[in-house]
């Protein structure tokens, strides 16, 4: 692999001159610039953009830590964040933790040491109580880590209310909610609180099944769904805390010859692509993932360029009705 010195030797200039040209520092004659570019092409030399970013002390890299890439929700987070970073002249450094707290700490320390422009945390582990040394922002997605770290999220409480109201409007008399792990200090658990408030206000009986934390990566929710259906056969409406669980509920109902939506109505949360690919298509609570990712990137850039400190942001959600409740 060619080095900066190889380019300098072939061009007949110093390493400093090559470095100055690559970083647009100082005057470089047209003739010298052509020599260097020609040598780079002949040697197939690729500048180390990460190192250049560090040397300029003005990083164009944004770190993103996610718990999973196989989960369709986080795949969308990755895709949207990368796109908005690229559109604004930044590049994404992706770190996948698989819900391992130790790995998240290692990734965070790595990103911090390399002085990235900012870090977006889509993880669920409580391991931070500070910002990156040097003042670059840390922004958390849908998870409250500390009062010092701003969070961008959808209105989970409103989402839970909308789901319950919709199921009741559709005639459901016995509701159930499959929630995320109650052990997580995440905003998604507010979906349960909104759901619960509506059920109690409308005098609708309901049960809640807590999805164990270890199912988040495996997505093997079949056991808790079967347990719910066995323990409360009167259930005729289910609000799942994400669209993957909703799809698993529909599959379980099919195996039991429970017709969806005639006998069982199902509402998910997130509005990932799976909702329209599945049959029946899934009614869900749409959270604005595009806007959330765009806002996260925007906040990092505003902090870097104008020192505008990010604040907590909550974005509204909407219910998208599809075949699973019609």
Short mmCIF file of C-alpha atoms in Angstrom, two decimals:
data_model
loop_
_atom_site.label_atom_id
_atom_site.label_comp_id
_atom_site.label_asym_id
_atom_site.label_seq_id
_atom_site.Cartn_x
_atom_site.Cartn_y
_atom_site.Cartn_z
CA UNK A 1 0.00 0.00 0.00
CA UNK A 2 1.45 3.36 -1.02
CA UNK A 3 2.30 5.98 1.57
CA UNK A 4 2.49 9.74 1.64
CA UNK A 5 6.28 9.47 1.38
CA UNK A 6 5.98 7.33 -1.77
CA UNK A 7 3.89 10.06 -3.38
CA UNK A 8 6.37 12.73 -2.32
CA UNK A 9 9.37 10.78 -3.66
CA UNK A 10 7.73 10.15 -7.04
CA UNK A 11 6.61 13.77 -7.31
CA UNK A 12 10.04 15.14 -6.37
CA UNK A 13 8.64 17.19 -3.49
CA UNK A 14 8.63 16.94 0.30
CA UNK A 15 6.07 15.06 2.38
CA UNK A 16 5.06 18.41 3.86
CA UNK A 17 4.21 19.75 0.40
CA UNK A 18 2.00 16.74 -0.37
CA UNK A 19 0.29 17.10 3.00
CA UNK A 20 -0.31 20.80 2.41
CA UNK A 21 -1.93 20.10 -0.93
CA UNK A 22 -4.19 17.38 0.46
CA UNK A 23 -5.33 19.63 3.29
CA UNK A 24 -5.58 22.81 1.16
CA UNK A 25 -3.06 24.65 3.31
CA UNK A 26 -0.89 27.33 1.81
CA UNK A 27 0.03 27.99 -1.81
CA UNK A 28 0.83 25.07 -4.11
CA UNK A 29 1.68 25.84 -7.72
CA UNK A 30 -0.45 24.36 -10.49
CA UNK A 31 2.54 22.44 -11.85
CA UNK A 32 3.35 20.91 -8.44
CA UNK A 33 -0.30 20.04 -7.85
CA UNK A 34 -0.44 18.21 -11.21
CA UNK A 35 2.71 16.24 -10.35
CA UNK A 36 1.31 15.16 -7.01
CA UNK A 37 -2.09 14.17 -8.44
CA UNK A 38 -0.37 12.21 -11.21
CA UNK A 39 1.81 10.37 -8.69
CA UNK A 40 -1.21 9.59 -6.50
CA UNK A 41 -3.01 8.09 -9.49
CA UNK A 42 0.00 6.04 -10.61
CA UNK A 43 0.55 4.71 -7.08
CA UNK A 44 -3.18 4.26 -6.44
CA UNK A 45 -2.70 6.30 -3.29
CA UNK A 46 -5.84 6.90 -1.19
CA UNK A 47 -5.56 9.68 1.41
CA UNK A 48 -6.41 8.68 4.96
CA UNK A 49 -9.44 10.89 5.38
CA UNK A 50 -9.87 10.00 9.01
CA UNK A 51 -6.30 11.02 9.84
CA UNK A 52 -6.67 14.23 7.81
CA UNK A 53 -9.82 15.05 9.75
CA UNK A 54 -7.96 14.62 13.04
CA UNK A 55 -5.01 16.69 11.90
CA UNK A 56 -7.33 19.57 11.03
CA UNK A 57 -9.05 19.25 14.42
CA UNK A 58 -12.32 19.62 12.56
CA UNK A 59 -13.72 16.12 12.25
CA UNK A 60 -16.21 15.31 9.51
CA UNK A 61 -17.13 11.99 11.13
CA UNK A 62 -20.25 11.29 13.18
CA UNK A 63 -20.40 8.18 15.34
CA UNK A 64 -23.58 6.09 15.57
CA UNK A 65 -23.91 3.31 18.14
CA UNK A 66 -26.83 0.92 17.57
CA UNK A 67 -27.72 -2.34 19.36
CA UNK A 68 -28.50 -4.24 16.15
CA UNK A 69 -28.31 -4.00 12.38
CA UNK A 70 -30.51 -7.02 11.66
CA UNK A 71 -33.53 -5.41 13.31
CA UNK A 72 -35.41 -3.57 10.54
CA UNK A 73 -36.06 -0.57 12.76
CA UNK A 74 -32.38 0.04 13.41
CA UNK A 75 -31.54 -0.69 9.78
CA UNK A 76 -33.73 2.27 8.94
CA UNK A 77 -32.04 4.40 11.61
CA UNK A 78 -28.65 3.56 10.09
CA UNK A 79 -29.81 4.28 6.54
CA UNK A 80 -31.43 7.62 7.38
CA UNK A 81 -28.59 8.85 9.59
CA UNK A 82 -25.95 7.97 6.99
CA UNK A 83 -27.91 9.74 4.27
CA UNK A 84 -28.35 12.96 6.24
CA UNK A 85 -24.73 12.92 7.36
CA UNK A 86 -23.56 12.49 3.75
CA UNK A 87 -25.84 15.28 2.50
CA UNK A 88 -24.21 17.64 4.99
CA UNK A 89 -20.63 16.70 4.17
CA UNK A 90 -20.12 14.26 7.04
CA UNK A 91 -19.39 10.53 7.11
CA UNK A 92 -20.85 7.95 9.46
CA UNK A 93 -18.82 5.66 11.72
CA UNK A 94 -21.17 2.78 12.55
CA UNK A 95 -20.78 0.75 15.74
CA UNK A 96 -23.01 -2.28 16.42
CA UNK A 97 -23.06 -3.36 20.07
CA UNK A 98 -25.48 -6.32 20.08
CA UNK A 99 -26.77 -4.93 23.38
CA UNK A 100 -23.43 -5.59 25.10
CA UNK A 101 -22.73 -2.83 27.60
CA UNK A 102 -18.98 -3.44 27.59
CA UNK A 103 -18.86 -3.18 23.82
CA UNK A 104 -20.83 0.07 23.87
CA UNK A 105 -18.36 1.58 26.31
CA UNK A 106 -15.45 0.47 24.12
CA UNK A 107 -17.06 1.98 21.04
CA UNK A 108 -17.83 5.21 22.85
CA UNK A 109 -14.27 5.51 24.10
CA UNK A 110 -12.94 4.80 20.60
CA UNK A 111 -15.11 7.51 19.05
CA UNK A 112 -14.17 9.94 21.81
CA UNK A 113 -10.45 9.27 21.41
CA UNK A 114 -10.71 9.92 17.68
CA UNK A 115 -12.42 13.27 18.26
CA UNK A 116 -15.49 12.70 16.11
CA UNK A 117 -17.84 15.62 15.49
CA UNK A 118 -20.48 14.01 17.68
CA UNK A 119 -22.01 10.71 18.77
CA UNK A 120 -25.58 9.53 18.28
CA UNK A 121 -26.60 6.81 20.72
CA UNK A 122 -29.40 4.49 19.67
CA UNK A 123 -28.33 2.06 22.38
CA UNK A 124 -30.17 1.11 25.55
CA UNK A 125 -27.35 0.85 28.08
CA UNK A 126 -26.90 3.35 30.90
CA UNK A 127 -23.16 3.94 30.81
CA UNK A 128 -22.66 7.66 30.34
CA UNK A 129 -22.97 10.75 32.47
CA UNK A 130 -21.03 13.27 30.47
CA UNK A 131 -20.37 14.75 27.07
CA UNK A 132 -17.38 14.03 24.87
CA UNK A 133 -14.23 15.75 26.21
CA UNK A 134 -13.67 18.85 24.13
CA UNK A 135 -17.32 19.74 23.94
CA UNK A 136 -18.61 17.74 20.97
CA UNK A 137 -22.23 16.67 21.51
CA UNK A 138 -23.66 13.31 22.46
CA UNK A 139 -27.29 12.83 21.44
CA UNK A 140 -29.43 9.93 22.59
CA UNK A 141 -32.28 8.45 20.59
CA UNK A 142 -35.39 7.37 22.52
CA UNK A 143 -33.47 6.66 25.71
CA UNK A 144 -32.82 8.85 28.75
CA UNK A 145 -29.20 8.36 29.78
CA UNK A 146 -28.59 11.44 31.91
CA UNK A 147 -29.76 15.00 32.33
CA UNK A 148 -26.59 16.15 30.55
CA UNK A 149 -27.33 14.27 27.33
CA UNK A 150 -30.21 15.53 25.14
CA UNK A 151 -32.69 13.05 23.73
CA UNK A 152 -34.62 13.00 20.47
CA UNK A 153 -37.71 10.81 20.54
CA UNK A 154 -41.24 10.39 19.30
CA UNK A 155 -44.18 11.00 21.62
CA UNK A 156 -44.38 7.46 22.98
CA UNK A 157 -47.10 8.30 25.48
CA UNK A 158 -49.30 9.68 22.72
CA UNK A 159 -48.55 6.56 20.66
CA UNK A 160 -49.82 4.26 23.40
CA UNK A 161 -52.99 6.32 23.75
CA UNK A 162 -53.65 6.32 20.00
CA UNK A 163 -53.23 2.54 19.84
CA UNK A 164 -55.66 1.88 22.69
CA UNK A 165 -58.24 4.37 21.41
CA UNK A 166 -58.11 2.83 17.94
CA UNK A 167 -58.60 -0.74 19.20
CA UNK A 168 -61.52 0.34 21.37
CA UNK A 169 -63.04 2.29 18.48
CA UNK A 170 -62.83 -0.87 16.38
CA UNK A 171 -64.93 -2.74 18.95
CA UNK A 172 -62.31 -4.57 21.01
CA UNK A 173 -63.47 -5.45 24.53
CA UNK A 174 -60.39 -7.19 26.01
CA UNK A 175 -57.02 -5.67 25.23
CA UNK A 176 -53.45 -6.76 25.69
CA UNK A 177 -50.14 -4.97 25.38
CA UNK A 178 -46.81 -6.65 24.70
CA UNK A 179 -44.31 -4.13 26.02
CA UNK A 180 -40.56 -3.73 25.83
CA UNK A 181 -38.56 -4.72 28.88
CA UNK A 182 -39.70 -2.76 31.94
CA UNK A 183 -36.07 -2.84 33.12
CA UNK A 184 -35.05 -0.40 30.41
CA UNK A 185 -35.05 3.29 31.24
CA UNK A 186 -36.32 4.05 27.77
CA UNK A 187 -39.05 6.27 26.49
CA UNK A 188 -40.71 3.33 24.66
CA UNK A 189 -42.11 2.19 28.01
CA UNK A 190 -44.22 5.33 28.00
CA UNK A 191 -46.22 3.58 25.27
CA UNK A 192 -47.52 1.31 28.01
CA UNK A 193 -48.43 4.26 30.23
CA UNK A 194 -50.48 5.90 27.48
CA UNK A 195 -52.17 2.58 26.66
CA UNK A 196 -52.94 1.95 30.34
CA UNK A 197 -54.46 5.41 30.87
CA UNK A 198 -56.95 4.99 28.03
CA UNK A 199 -57.96 1.46 29.08
CA UNK A 200 -58.61 2.55 32.66
CA UNK A 201 -60.51 5.64 31.57
CA UNK A 202 -62.72 3.60 29.22
CA UNK A 203 -63.13 0.72 31.71
CA UNK A 204 -61.62 -1.77 29.26
CA UNK A 205 -59.96 -4.83 30.85
CA UNK A 206 -56.38 -5.36 29.74
CA UNK A 207 -53.30 -7.43 30.42
CA UNK A 208 -49.64 -6.61 29.88
CA UNK A 209 -46.89 -9.00 28.85
CA UNK A 210 -43.34 -7.81 29.42
CA UNK A 211 -40.92 -8.93 26.70
CA UNK A 212 -37.65 -10.08 28.35
CA UNK A 213 -34.61 -7.98 27.52
CA UNK A 214 -32.75 -10.86 25.87
CA UNK A 215 -35.39 -11.17 23.13
CA UNK A 216 -34.46 -7.78 21.70
CA UNK A 217 -31.63 -9.16 19.55
CA UNK A 218 -33.02 -12.64 18.82
CA UNK A 219 -36.54 -11.30 18.10
CA UNK A 220 -37.92 -14.70 19.15
CA UNK A 221 -41.13 -13.48 20.70
CA UNK A 222 -43.17 -16.59 19.95
CA UNK A 223 -43.03 -17.92 23.53
CA UNK A 224 -44.45 -14.83 25.23
CA UNK A 225 -47.10 -14.46 22.51
CA UNK A 226 -48.26 -18.07 22.95
CA UNK A 227 -48.35 -17.59 26.71
CA UNK A 228 -50.50 -14.48 26.32
CA UNK A 229 -52.95 -16.14 23.96
CA UNK A 230 -53.20 -19.22 26.20
CA UNK A 231 -53.68 -17.27 29.42
CA UNK A 232 -56.32 -14.85 28.15
CA UNK A 233 -58.35 -16.33 25.27
CA UNK A 234 -60.85 -13.47 25.57
CA UNK A 235 -58.27 -11.02 24.18
CA UNK A 236 -59.52 -9.50 20.92
CA UNK A 237 -57.08 -6.60 20.50
CA UNK A 238 -53.31 -6.47 20.92
CA UNK A 239 -51.00 -3.46 20.93
CA UNK A 240 -47.41 -4.53 20.31
CA UNK A 241 -44.53 -2.24 21.29
CA UNK A 242 -42.94 -2.68 17.86
CA UNK A 243 -43.90 -3.87 14.39
CA UNK A 244 -41.81 -7.05 14.60
CA UNK A 245 -43.79 -8.22 17.62
CA UNK A 246 -47.01 -7.28 15.81
CA UNK A 247 -46.02 -9.45 12.84
CA UNK A 248 -45.20 -12.34 15.19
CA UNK A 249 -48.63 -11.94 16.83
CA UNK A 250 -50.38 -12.18 13.46
CA UNK A 251 -48.37 -15.30 12.59
CA UNK A 252 -49.27 -16.91 15.92
CA UNK A 253 -52.95 -16.11 15.34
CA UNK A 254 -52.84 -17.74 11.90
CA UNK A 255 -51.43 -20.94 13.44
CA UNK A 256 -54.33 -20.99 15.89
CA UNK A 257 -56.92 -20.22 13.21
CA UNK A 258 -57.64 -16.88 14.85
CA UNK A 259 -58.66 -14.55 12.04
CA UNK A 260 -57.01 -11.11 11.85
CA UNK A 261 -58.74 -8.67 11.95
CA UNK A 262 -62.12 -10.38 12.33
CA UNK A 263 -61.35 -12.09 15.65
CA UNK A 264 -58.16 -10.32 16.67
CA UNK A 265 -57.07 -6.79 15.85
CA UNK A 266 -53.37 -5.91 16.02
CA UNK A 267 -51.54 -2.57 16.24
CA UNK A 268 -47.76 -2.23 16.05
CA UNK A 269 -45.35 0.65 16.59
CA UNK A 270 -42.65 2.28 14.40
CA UNK A 271 -44.08 1.90 10.86
CA UNK A 272 -41.11 0.06 9.35
CA UNK A 273 -41.29 -1.36 5.83
CA UNK A 274 -42.39 -4.74 7.20
CA UNK A 275 -45.86 -3.29 7.85
CA UNK A 276 -46.75 -3.04 4.17
CA UNK A 277 -44.92 -6.22 3.15
CA UNK A 278 -46.74 -8.40 5.67
CA UNK A 279 -50.17 -9.96 5.12
CA UNK A 280 -52.42 -8.68 6.44
CA UNK A 281 -50.67 -5.32 6.39
CA UNK A 282 -50.08 -3.96 9.87
CA UNK A 283 -51.84 -1.02 11.46
CA UNK A 284 -49.17 0.84 13.39
CA UNK A 285 -48.08 3.99 15.16
CA UNK A 286 -45.86 5.92 12.78
CA UNK A 287 -42.91 7.62 14.39
CA UNK A 288 -41.02 10.07 12.16
CA UNK A 289 -37.71 8.22 11.87
CA UNK A 290 -36.55 10.39 8.97
CA UNK A 291 -37.10 13.57 10.97
CA UNK A 292 -35.53 12.09 14.11
CA UNK A 293 -32.32 11.15 12.26
CA UNK A 294 -32.25 14.44 10.37
CA UNK A 295 -32.63 16.39 13.62
CA UNK A 296 -29.87 14.40 15.33
CA UNK A 297 -27.39 15.16 12.55
CA UNK A 298 -28.56 18.78 12.35
CA UNK A 299 -28.02 19.28 16.08
CA UNK A 300 -24.45 18.01 15.88
CA UNK A 301 -23.67 20.31 12.97
CA UNK A 302 -25.29 23.33 14.65
CA UNK A 303 -23.23 22.69 17.75
CA UNK A 304 -20.02 22.38 15.74
CA UNK A 305 -20.63 25.45 13.60
CA UNK A 306 -22.59 27.82 15.81
CA UNK A 307 -22.18 26.36 19.31
CA UNK A 308 -25.94 25.90 19.63
CA UNK A 309 -26.35 23.34 22.41
CA UNK A 310 -28.83 20.53 21.55
CA UNK A 311 -31.94 20.22 23.70
CA UNK A 312 -34.52 17.48 24.24
CA UNK A 313 -36.90 17.11 21.30
CA UNK A 314 -40.18 15.17 21.21
CA UNK A 315 -41.85 14.67 17.85
CA UNK A 316 -45.54 13.79 17.33
CA UNK A 317 -46.73 10.39 16.12
CA UNK A 318 -49.69 9.32 13.98
CA UNK A 319 -51.71 6.14 13.61
CA UNK A 320 -51.59 4.46 10.19
CA UNK A 321 -54.57 2.16 9.73
CA UNK A 322 -54.05 -0.93 7.60
CA UNK A 323 -55.61 -4.39 7.24
CA UNK A 324 -54.79 -5.76 10.72
CA UNK A 325 -57.56 -3.64 12.28
CA UNK A 326 -60.01 -3.03 9.42
#
